[in-house]
Coordinates of N, CA and C in Angstrom, one line a residue:
M1 N -81.0 -27.0 63.4 CA -79.6 -27.0 63.7 C -79.1 -28.4 64.1
S2 N -79.9 -29.0 64.8 CA -79.6 -30.4 65.2 C -79.5 -31.3 64.0
H3 N -80.4 -31.1 63.0 CA -80.4 -31.9 61.8 C -79.1 -31.7 61.1
S4 N -78.7 -30.4 61.0 CA -77.4 -30.2 60.2 C -76.2 -30.8 61.0
H5 N -76.3 -30.8 62.3 CA -75.2 -31.5 63.0 C -75.1 -33.0 62.7
C6 N -76.3 -33.6 62.7 CA -76.4 -35.0 62.3 C -75.8 -35.3 61.0
H7 N -76.2 -34.4 60.0 CA -75.7 -34.6 58.7 C -74.2 -34.5 58.6
D8 N -73.6 -33.6 59.3 CA -72.1 -33.5 59.4 C -71.5 -34.7 59.9
E9 N -72.1 -35.2 61.0 CA -71.6 -36.4 61.7 C -71.6 -37.6 60.7
S10 N -72.8 -37.7 60.0 CA -72.8 -38.9 59.1 C -71.9 -38.7 58.0
H11 N -71.7 -37.5 57.5 CA -70.7 -37.2 56.4 C -69.3 -37.7 56.9
S12 N -68.9 -37.2 58.1 CA -67.6 -37.5 58.5 C -67.4 -39.1 58.7
H13 N -68.5 -39.7 59.1 CA -68.5 -41.1 59.3 C -68.3 -41.8 58.0
D14 N -69.0 -41.4 57.0 CA -68.9 -42.0 55.6 C -67.4 -41.8 55.1
H15 N -66.9 -40.6 55.4 CA -65.6 -40.3 54.9 C -64.6 -41.3 55.6
G16 N -64.8 -41.5 56.9 CA -63.9 -42.4 57.6 C -64.0 -43.8 57.0
D17 N -65.2 -44.2 56.6 CA -65.3 -45.6 56.0 C -64.6 -45.6 54.7
H18 N -64.7 -44.5 54.0 CA -64.0 -44.5 52.7 C -62.5 -44.6 52.8
D19 N -61.9 -43.9 53.8 CA -60.5 -44.0 54.1 C -60.1 -45.4 54.4
H20 N -60.9 -46.0 55.3 CA -60.7 -47.3 55.8 C -60.6 -48.3 54.6
D21 N -61.6 -48.2 53.8 CA -61.7 -49.2 52.6 C -60.5 -49.0 51.7
H22 N -60.1 -47.7 51.5 CA -59.0 -47.4 50.6 C -57.7 -48.0 51.2
S23 N -57.5 -47.9 52.5 CA -56.3 -48.4 53.1 C -56.2 -49.9 53.0
D24 N -57.4 -50.6 53.1 CA -57.4 -52.0 53.0 C -57.1 -52.4 51.5
D25 N -57.5 -51.6 50.6 CA -57.3 -51.9 49.2 C -55.9 -52.0 48.8
I26 N -55.0 -51.1 49.1 CA -53.6 -51.2 48.6 C -52.6 -50.9 49.7
T27 N -52.9 -49.9 50.5 CA -51.9 -49.5 51.6 C -51.9 -50.6 52.6
P28 N -50.8 -51.4 52.7 CA -50.9 -52.6 53.6 C -50.6 -52.2 55.0
A29 N -51.2 -52.9 55.9 CA -50.7 -52.8 57.3 C -49.3 -53.2 57.3
L30 N -48.4 -52.4 57.9 CA -47.0 -52.7 57.8 C -46.6 -54.1 58.3
Q31 N -47.3 -54.6 59.3 CA -47.0 -55.9 59.8 C -47.3 -57.0 58.7
N32 N -48.1 -56.7 57.7 CA -48.5 -57.7 56.7 C -47.5 -57.7 55.5
I33 N -46.6 -56.7 55.5 CA -45.6 -56.7 54.5 C -44.4 -57.7 54.9
L34 N -44.2 -58.7 54.1 CA -43.1 -59.7 54.5 C -41.8 -59.1 54.0
Y35 N -41.2 -58.3 54.9 CA -39.9 -57.6 54.5 C -38.7 -58.3 55.3
S36 N -38.8 -58.2 56.6 CA -37.7 -58.7 57.4 C -37.7 -60.3 57.3
Q37 N -38.8 -60.9 56.8 CA -38.8 -62.3 56.7 C -38.3 -62.9 55.4
I38 N -37.8 -62.0 54.5 CA -37.1 -62.4 53.3 C -35.6 -62.7 53.6
D39 N -35.1 -63.8 53.1 CA -33.7 -64.0 53.3 C -32.9 -63.4 52.1
F40 N -32.6 -62.1 52.3 CA -32.1 -61.3 51.2 C -30.7 -61.8 50.7
S41 N -29.9 -62.4 51.7 CA -28.6 -62.8 51.3 C -28.7 -64.0 50.3
A42 N -29.8 -64.7 50.3 CA -29.9 -65.9 49.4 C -30.8 -65.6 48.2
L43 N -31.4 -64.4 48.1 CA -32.3 -64.0 47.0 C -31.5 -63.9 45.8
R44 N -31.9 -64.6 44.7 CA -31.1 -64.5 43.4 C -32.1 -64.2 42.3
T45 N -31.5 -63.4 41.3 CA -32.3 -63.1 40.1 C -31.5 -63.5 38.9
L46 N -32.0 -64.3 38.0 CA -31.4 -64.8 36.8 C -31.7 -63.8 35.7
N47 N -30.7 -63.5 34.9 CA -30.8 -62.6 33.7 C -31.0 -61.2 34.1
E48 N -30.4 -60.8 35.2 CA -30.5 -59.4 35.6 C -29.3 -58.7 35.0
D49 N -29.5 -57.5 34.5 CA -28.4 -56.7 33.8 C -27.4 -56.2 34.8
D50 N -27.9 -55.8 36.0 CA -27.0 -55.3 37.0 C -27.0 -56.2 38.2
S51 N -25.9 -56.7 38.6 CA -25.8 -57.7 39.7 C -26.5 -57.2 41.0
N52 N -27.3 -58.1 41.5 CA -28.1 -57.8 42.8 C -29.1 -56.7 42.7
S53 N -29.5 -56.3 41.5 CA -30.6 -55.3 41.4 C -31.9 -55.9 41.7
G54 N -32.1 -57.2 41.5 CA -33.3 -57.9 41.9 C -33.5 -57.8 43.4
R55 N -32.4 -58.1 44.1 CA -32.4 -58.0 45.6 C -32.7 -56.6 46.0
A56 N -32.1 -55.6 45.3 CA -32.2 -54.2 45.7 C -33.7 -53.7 45.6
I57 N -34.4 -54.2 44.5 CA -35.8 -53.7 44.4 C -36.7 -54.3 45.5
C58 N -36.3 -55.5 46.0 CA -37.1 -56.2 47.1 C -36.7 -55.5 48.4
Q59 N -35.5 -54.9 48.5 CA -35.1 -54.3 49.7 C -35.7 -52.9 49.9
K60 N -36.4 -52.3 48.9 CA -37.0 -51.1 49.1 C -38.2 -51.2 50.1
T61 N -38.3 -50.3 50.9 CA -39.4 -50.3 51.9 C -40.7 -49.8 51.2
W62 N -41.8 -49.9 51.9 CA -43.1 -49.4 51.3 C -43.0 -47.9 51.1
A63 N -42.3 -47.2 52.0 CA -42.1 -45.8 51.8 C -41.3 -45.4 50.5
Q64 N -40.5 -46.4 50.1 CA -39.6 -46.1 48.9 C -40.2 -46.7 47.6
R65 N -41.5 -47.1 47.7 CA -42.1 -47.9 46.5 C -42.1 -47.1 45.2
L66 N -42.2 -45.8 45.3 CA -42.3 -45.0 44.1 C -41.0 -44.5 43.5
E67 N -39.9 -44.8 44.3 CA -38.6 -44.3 43.8 C -38.1 -45.0 42.6
P68 N -37.7 -44.3 41.5 CA -37.3 -45.0 40.3 C -36.1 -45.9 40.3
S69 N -35.2 -45.6 41.2 CA -34.0 -46.5 41.3 C -33.8 -47.0 42.8
P70 N -33.2 -48.1 43.0 CA -32.6 -49.0 41.9 C -33.8 -49.6 41.1
E71 N -33.4 -50.1 40.0 CA -34.4 -50.7 39.1 C -33.8 -52.1 38.6
L72 N -34.7 -53.1 38.5 CA -34.3 -54.3 37.9 C -34.6 -54.3 36.4
V73 N -33.5 -54.6 35.6 CA -33.6 -54.6 34.2 C -33.1 -56.0 33.7
S74 N -33.8 -56.6 32.7 CA -33.4 -57.9 32.2 C -32.2 -57.7 31.3
S75 N -31.4 -58.7 31.1 CA -30.1 -58.6 30.4 C -30.2 -59.1 28.9
A76 N -30.1 -60.4 28.7 CA -30.0 -60.9 27.4 C -31.3 -60.9 26.6
D77 N -32.4 -61.1 27.3 CA -33.7 -61.0 26.7 C -34.7 -60.5 27.7
E78 N -36.0 -60.7 27.4 CA -37.0 -60.1 28.2 C -37.4 -60.9 29.5
Q79 N -36.8 -62.1 29.6 CA -37.2 -62.9 30.7 C -36.4 -62.6 32.0
L80 N -37.1 -62.8 33.1 CA -36.4 -62.7 34.4 C -36.9 -63.8 35.3
L81 N -36.0 -64.3 36.1 CA -36.4 -65.4 37.1 C -35.9 -65.0 38.5
M82 N -36.8 -64.7 39.4 CA -36.3 -64.3 40.7 C -36.7 -65.4 41.7
L83 N -35.7 -65.8 42.5 CA -35.8 -66.9 43.5 C -35.7 -66.2 44.9
V84 N -36.9 -66.3 45.6 CA -37.0 -65.6 46.9 C -37.2 -66.6 48.0
P85 N -36.2 -66.8 48.9 CA -36.4 -67.6 50.0 C -36.8 -66.8 51.3
F86 N -37.7 -67.4 52.1 CA -38.1 -66.8 53.3 C -37.4 -67.4 54.5
T87 N -37.4 -66.7 55.6 CA -36.6 -67.2 56.8 C -37.5 -68.2 57.6
G88 N -38.7 -68.4 57.2 CA -39.6 -69.3 57.9 C -40.8 -69.6 56.9
Q89 N -41.9 -70.0 57.5 CA -43.0 -70.4 56.7 C -44.0 -69.2 56.5
V90 N -44.5 -69.0 55.3 CA -45.3 -67.8 55.0 C -46.7 -68.2 54.5
R91 N -47.7 -67.5 54.8 CA -49.0 -67.7 54.2 C -49.2 -66.5 53.3
L92 N -48.9 -66.6 52.0 CA -48.9 -65.5 51.1 C -50.3 -65.0 50.8
H93 N -50.5 -63.7 50.8 CA -51.8 -63.1 50.4 C -51.7 -62.5 49.0
S94 N -50.6 -61.7 48.8 CA -50.6 -61.0 47.5 C -49.1 -60.6 47.2
I95 N -48.9 -60.3 45.9 CA -47.6 -59.7 45.5 C -47.8 -58.3 45.1
L96 N -46.9 -57.4 45.6 CA -47.0 -56.0 45.3 C -45.9 -55.7 44.3
L97 N -46.2 -54.9 43.3 CA -45.3 -54.8 42.1 C -45.5 -53.4 41.5
R98 N -44.3 -52.8 41.2 CA -44.4 -51.5 40.4 C -43.5 -51.6 39.2
T99 N -44.1 -51.3 38.0 CA -43.3 -51.3 36.8 C -43.6 -50.0 36.1
S100 N -44.0 -50.0 34.9 CA -44.3 -48.7 34.2 C -45.3 -48.9 33.1
D101 N -45.9 -47.9 32.6 CA -46.9 -48.0 31.5 C -46.1 -47.9 30.2
S102 N -45.4 -49.0 29.9 CA -44.5 -49.0 28.7 C -44.3 -50.5 28.2
E103 N -43.7 -50.6 27.1 CA -43.5 -52.0 26.6 C -42.5 -52.8 27.4
S104 N -41.7 -52.2 28.3 CA -40.8 -52.9 29.1 C -41.5 -53.5 30.4
C105 N -42.8 -53.2 30.5 CA -43.6 -53.7 31.6 C -43.7 -55.2 31.5
P106 N -43.4 -56.0 32.5 CA -43.6 -57.5 32.4 C -45.1 -57.8 32.2
K107 N -45.4 -58.9 31.5 CA -46.8 -59.2 31.2 C -47.2 -60.5 31.9
T108 N -46.6 -61.6 31.6 CA -46.9 -62.9 32.2 C -46.0 -63.2 33.3
L109 N -46.6 -63.4 34.5 CA -45.8 -63.8 35.7 C -46.3 -65.2 36.1
K110 N -45.4 -66.1 36.2 CA -45.7 -67.5 36.7 C -45.0 -67.6 38.0
V111 N -45.8 -68.0 39.0 CA -45.2 -68.1 40.4 C -45.2 -69.6 40.8
F112 N -44.1 -70.0 41.4 CA -43.9 -71.3 41.9 C -43.7 -71.3 43.4
A113 N -44.5 -72.0 44.2 CA -44.2 -72.0 45.6 C -43.3 -73.2 45.9
N114 N -42.4 -73.0 46.8 CA -41.4 -74.0 47.3 C -40.8 -74.7 46.1
F115 N -40.1 -73.9 45.3 CA -39.4 -74.5 44.1 C -38.2 -75.4 44.6
G116 N -37.8 -76.2 43.7 CA -36.6 -77.1 44.0 C -35.3 -76.4 43.6
E117 N -34.2 -77.1 43.9 CA -32.9 -76.6 43.7 C -32.6 -76.4 42.2
D118 N -33.3 -77.1 41.4 CA -33.0 -77.2 39.9 C -33.7 -76.0 39.2
M119 N -34.3 -75.1 39.9 CA -35.1 -74.1 39.2 C -34.3 -73.1 38.4
D120 N -34.5 -73.2 37.1 CA -33.8 -72.3 36.1 C -34.8 -72.0 35.0
F121 N -34.4 -71.2 34.0 CA -35.4 -70.8 33.0 C -36.0 -72.0 32.3
E122 N -35.3 -73.1 32.0 CA -35.8 -74.2 31.4 C -36.9 -74.9 32.2
T123 N -36.6 -75.1 33.5 CA -37.5 -75.7 34.4 C -38.8 -74.8 34.5
A124 N -38.6 -73.5 34.7 CA -39.7 -72.6 34.9 C -40.6 -72.6 33.6
S125 N -40.0 -72.8 32.4 CA -40.8 -72.8 31.2 C -41.6 -74.1 31.1
E126 N -41.1 -75.2 31.6 CA -41.7 -76.5 31.4 C -42.6 -76.9 32.5
K127 N -42.3 -76.4 33.7 CA -43.0 -76.9 34.9 C -44.4 -76.2 35.1
Q128 N -45.3 -76.9 35.6 CA -46.6 -76.3 35.9 C -46.5 -75.3 37.1
P129 N -46.8 -74.0 36.8 CA -46.7 -73.0 38.0 C -47.8 -73.2 39.0
T130 N -47.5 -72.7 40.2 CA -48.6 -72.8 41.2 C -49.7 -71.9 40.8
Q131 N -49.4 -70.7 40.2 CA -50.4 -69.8 39.7 C -49.8 -68.9 38.6
T132 N -50.6 -68.5 37.6 CA -50.1 -67.6 36.6 C -50.9 -66.3 36.6
F133 N -50.3 -65.2 36.4 CA -50.9 -63.9 36.4 C -50.6 -63.1 35.2
E134 N -51.5 -62.2 34.8 CA -51.2 -61.2 33.8 C -51.0 -59.8 34.5
I135 N -49.8 -59.2 34.3 CA -49.5 -57.9 35.0 C -50.1 -56.8 34.2
A136 N -50.7 -55.8 34.9 CA -51.3 -54.7 34.2 C -50.2 -53.7 33.8
R137 N -50.4 -53.0 32.7 CA -49.4 -52.0 32.2 C -49.8 -50.7 32.8
T138 N -49.1 -50.3 33.9 CA -49.4 -49.1 34.7 C -48.2 -48.6 35.5
N139 N -48.2 -47.3 35.8 CA -47.2 -46.7 36.6 C -47.5 -46.9 38.1
E140 N -48.7 -47.3 38.4 CA -49.2 -47.4 39.8 C -48.6 -48.7 40.4
V141 N -48.5 -48.7 41.8 CA -48.2 -50.0 42.4 C -49.4 -50.9 42.3
Q142 N -49.2 -52.1 41.8 CA -50.4 -53.0 41.7 C -50.2 -54.1 42.7
E143 N -51.4 -54.5 43.3 CA -51.4 -55.6 44.2 C -52.1 -56.8 43.5
I144 N -51.3 -57.9 43.5 CA -51.8 -59.1 42.7 C -52.2 -60.2 43.8
P145 N -53.5 -60.4 44.0 CA -53.8 -61.4 45.0 C -53.6 -62.8 44.5
V146 N -53.1 -63.7 45.4 CA -52.9 -65.1 45.0 C -54.1 -65.9 45.6
K147 N -54.2 -67.1 45.0 CA -55.1 -68.1 45.6 C -54.5 -68.6 46.9
R148 N -54.9 -68.1 48.0 CA -54.2 -68.4 49.3 C -54.1 -69.9 49.6
V149 N -55.1 -70.6 49.2 CA -55.0 -72.1 49.5 C -53.8 -72.7 49.0
H150 N -53.2 -72.2 47.9 CA -52.0 -72.8 47.2 C -50.7 -72.2 47.9
F151 N -50.8 -71.2 48.7 CA -49.6 -70.6 49.2 C -49.6 -70.5 50.8
N152 N -50.3 -71.5 51.4 CA -50.4 -71.5 52.8 C -49.1 -71.9 53.6
N153 N -48.3 -72.7 53.0 CA -47.1 -73.1 53.6 C -45.9 -72.9 52.7
T154 N -45.7 -71.6 52.5 CA -44.6 -71.2 51.5 C -43.3 -70.9 52.2
R155 N -42.3 -71.6 51.8 CA -40.9 -71.4 52.3 C -40.1 -70.5 51.3
S156 N -40.5 -70.7 50.1 CA -39.7 -69.9 49.0 C -40.7 -69.7 47.8
L157 N -40.4 -68.7 47.0 CA -41.1 -68.4 45.8 C -40.2 -68.2 44.7
A158 N -40.6 -68.8 43.5 CA -39.9 -68.4 42.3 C -40.8 -67.6 41.4
L159 N -40.4 -66.5 41.0 CA -41.2 -65.6 40.1 C -40.6 -65.5 38.7
F160 N -41.3 -66.1 37.8 CA -40.8 -66.2 36.4 C -41.6 -65.2 35.6
F161 N -40.9 -64.1 35.2 CA -41.5 -63.1 34.3 C -41.2 -63.5 32.9
E162 N -42.2 -64.1 32.3 CA -42.0 -64.9 31.1 C -41.8 -64.0 29.8
D163 N -42.6 -62.8 29.8 CA -42.5 -61.9 28.7 C -42.9 -60.5 29.1
N164 N -42.8 -59.6 28.2 CA -43.3 -58.2 28.5 C -44.4 -57.8 27.5
W165 N -44.8 -56.5 27.6 CA -45.9 -56.1 26.8 C -45.5 -55.7 25.4
S166 N -44.2 -56.0 25.0 CA -43.8 -55.5 23.6 C -44.0 -56.6 22.5
Q167 N -44.5 -57.8 22.9 CA -44.8 -58.8 22.0 C -43.5 -59.2 21.2
G168 N -42.4 -59.3 22.0 CA -41.1 -59.7 21.4 C -40.3 -58.6 20.8
E169 N -40.7 -57.4 20.8 CA -40.0 -56.3 20.2 C -38.9 -55.7 21.2
E170 N -39.2 -55.8 22.5 CA -38.3 -55.1 23.5 C -37.7 -56.2 24.4
D171 N -36.3 -56.2 24.3 CA -35.6 -57.2 25.1 C -35.5 -56.8 26.6
E172 N -35.7 -55.6 26.9 CA -35.6 -55.2 28.3 C -36.9 -55.2 29.1
T173 N -36.9 -55.9 30.2 CA -38.1 -55.9 31.1 C -37.6 -55.2 32.3
R174 N -38.5 -54.2 32.8 CA -38.1 -53.4 33.9 C -39.1 -53.4 35.1
I175 N -38.5 -53.5 36.3 CA -39.4 -53.6 37.5 C -38.7 -52.7 38.5
T176 N -39.4 -51.8 39.2 CA -38.8 -50.9 40.2 C -39.1 -51.3 41.7
Y177 N -40.2 -52.0 41.9 CA -40.5 -52.4 43.3 C -41.2 -53.7 43.3
L178 N -40.9 -54.5 44.3 CA -41.5 -55.8 44.5 C -41.5 -56.1 46.0
A179 N -42.7 -56.5 46.4 CA -42.9 -56.9 47.8 C -44.0 -58.0 48.0
F180 N -44.1 -58.5 49.2 CA -45.1 -59.6 49.4 C -45.9 -59.3 50.7
K181 N -47.1 -59.6 50.6 CA -48.0 -59.4 51.7 C -48.5 -60.8 52.2
G182 N -48.5 -60.9 53.5 CA -49.0 -62.2 54.0 C -48.8 -62.3 55.5
D183 N -48.9 -63.5 56.0 CA -48.7 -63.8 57.5 C -47.4 -64.7 57.5
F184 N -46.6 -64.4 58.6 CA -45.4 -65.1 58.8 C -45.5 -66.0 60.0
M185 N -45.2 -67.3 59.8 CA -45.2 -68.2 60.9 C -43.8 -68.6 61.3
K186 N -43.4 -68.1 62.5 CA -42.1 -68.5 62.9 C -41.9 -70.0 63.1
L187 N -40.8 -70.5 62.8 CA -40.6 -71.9 63.0 C -40.0 -72.0 64.4
N188 N -40.9 -72.0 65.4 CA -40.4 -72.1 66.7 C -40.4 -73.5 67.2
K189 N -39.2 -74.1 67.3 CA -39.1 -75.5 67.6 C -39.0 -75.8 69.1
E190 N -38.8 -74.7 69.8 CA -38.5 -74.9 71.3 C -39.6 -75.7 72.0
P191 N -40.9 -75.3 72.0 CA -41.9 -76.1 72.7 C -41.9 -77.5 72.2
V192 N -41.7 -77.8 70.9 CA -41.7 -79.1 70.4 C -40.6 -80.0 71.0
S193 N -39.4 -79.4 71.0 CA -38.3 -80.2 71.6 C -38.4 -80.4 73.1
V194 N -38.9 -79.5 73.8 CA -39.1 -79.6 75.2 C -40.1 -80.8 75.5
L195 N -41.2 -80.8 74.7 CA -42.2 -81.8 74.9 C -41.6 -83.2 74.5
Y196 N -40.8 -83.2 73.5 CA -40.2 -84.4 73.0 C -39.3 -85.0 74.1
E197 N -38.4 -84.1 74.6 CA -37.5 -84.6 75.6 C -38.2 -85.1 76.9
A198 N -39.2 -84.4 77.3 CA -40.0 -84.7 78.5 C -40.6 -86.1 78.3
A199 N -41.1 -86.4 77.1 CA -41.7 -87.7 76.8 C -40.6 -88.8 76.6
A200 N -39.5 -88.4 76.0 CA -38.5 -89.4 75.7 C -37.6 -89.8 76.8
N201 N -37.3 -88.9 77.7 CA -36.4 -89.2 78.8 C -36.7 -90.4 79.6
P202 N -37.9 -90.6 80.1 CA -38.2 -91.8 80.9 C -37.9 -93.1 80.1
A203 N -38.3 -93.1 78.9 CA -38.1 -94.3 78.1 C -36.6 -94.5 77.9
D204 N -35.9 -93.5 77.6 CA -34.4 -93.6 77.4 C -33.8 -94.2 78.7
H205 N -34.3 -93.7 79.8 CA -33.7 -94.1 81.1 C -34.0 -95.6 81.3
K206 N -35.2 -96.0 81.1 CA -35.6 -97.4 81.3 C -34.8 -98.3 80.4
A207 N -34.6 -97.9 79.1 CA -33.9 -98.7 78.2 C -32.4 -98.9 78.6
I208 N -31.8 -97.8 79.1 CA -30.4 -97.9 79.5 C -30.3 -98.7 80.7
A209 N -31.3 -98.5 81.7 CA -31.3 -99.4 82.9 C -31.4 -100.8 82.5
G210 N -32.3 -101.1 81.6 CA -32.5 -102.5 81.2 C -31.3 -103.1 80.6
V211 N -30.6 -102.4 79.8 CA -29.4 -102.9 79.1 C -28.3 -103.2 80.2
K212 N -28.2 -102.3 81.2 CA -27.2 -102.5 82.2 C -27.5 -103.7 83.0
E213 N -28.8 -103.9 83.4 CA -29.2 -105.1 84.2 C -28.9 -106.4 83.4
G214 N -29.2 -106.3 82.1 CA -29.0 -107.5 81.2 C -27.5 -107.8 81.2
L215 N -26.7 -106.8 81.0 CA -25.2 -107.0 80.9 C -24.8 -107.6 82.2
G216 N -25.2 -107.0 83.3 CA -24.8 -107.5 84.6 C -25.1 -109.0 84.8
R217 N -26.3 -109.4 84.4 CA -26.6 -110.8 84.6 C -25.8 -111.7 83.7
G218 N -25.5 -111.2 82.5 CA -24.7 -111.9 81.5 C -23.3 -112.2 82.1
I219 N -22.7 -111.2 82.7 CA -21.4 -111.3 83.2 C -21.3 -112.4 84.4
Q220 N -22.3 -112.3 85.2 CA -22.3 -113.3 86.4 C -22.5 -114.7 85.8

């Protein structure tokens, strides 16, 4: 009897481990999803068919990740360029993405960390990306890990979806969910400015006092 009890216990323990591993695999700890740290008002998508649909797919929560709409669809051709600014500094771990098992699924994704103001399709095509990925053709949410060393101090990301799985046959590229996982570092300047003022004040005071004394002597 006691043996059977042990067996049950170990079985449930193994099961617990399995659940734990699975949650680490794709279901992110909610604090690791960079959601409230995206500056949605400044997020822009170039070549989107429906205005602000790029912003809308990023505004979906993890709970809404499987919802088919809103959807980002490319307009004139299969390329999309999304410019994502953060409200502070981010250490990016991975990109979460949901598309579909179809030819409109994006294929090549080039990611640029801390892009310049001049980022457009021409620049994205010519510039060396921080990292390039091939997106899988699947209906599942996929997690794309980045080389973290290149994304440790990220203030903004440019995502250039260069082509889709149609090999030039399909002009529409479709994405239904996009999110980012990582650590957010608040730009907390308060302690820095307090230390700076504490260190600077005596020097300022001395300099001012010295100037006054010098002027006083000059006038006499």
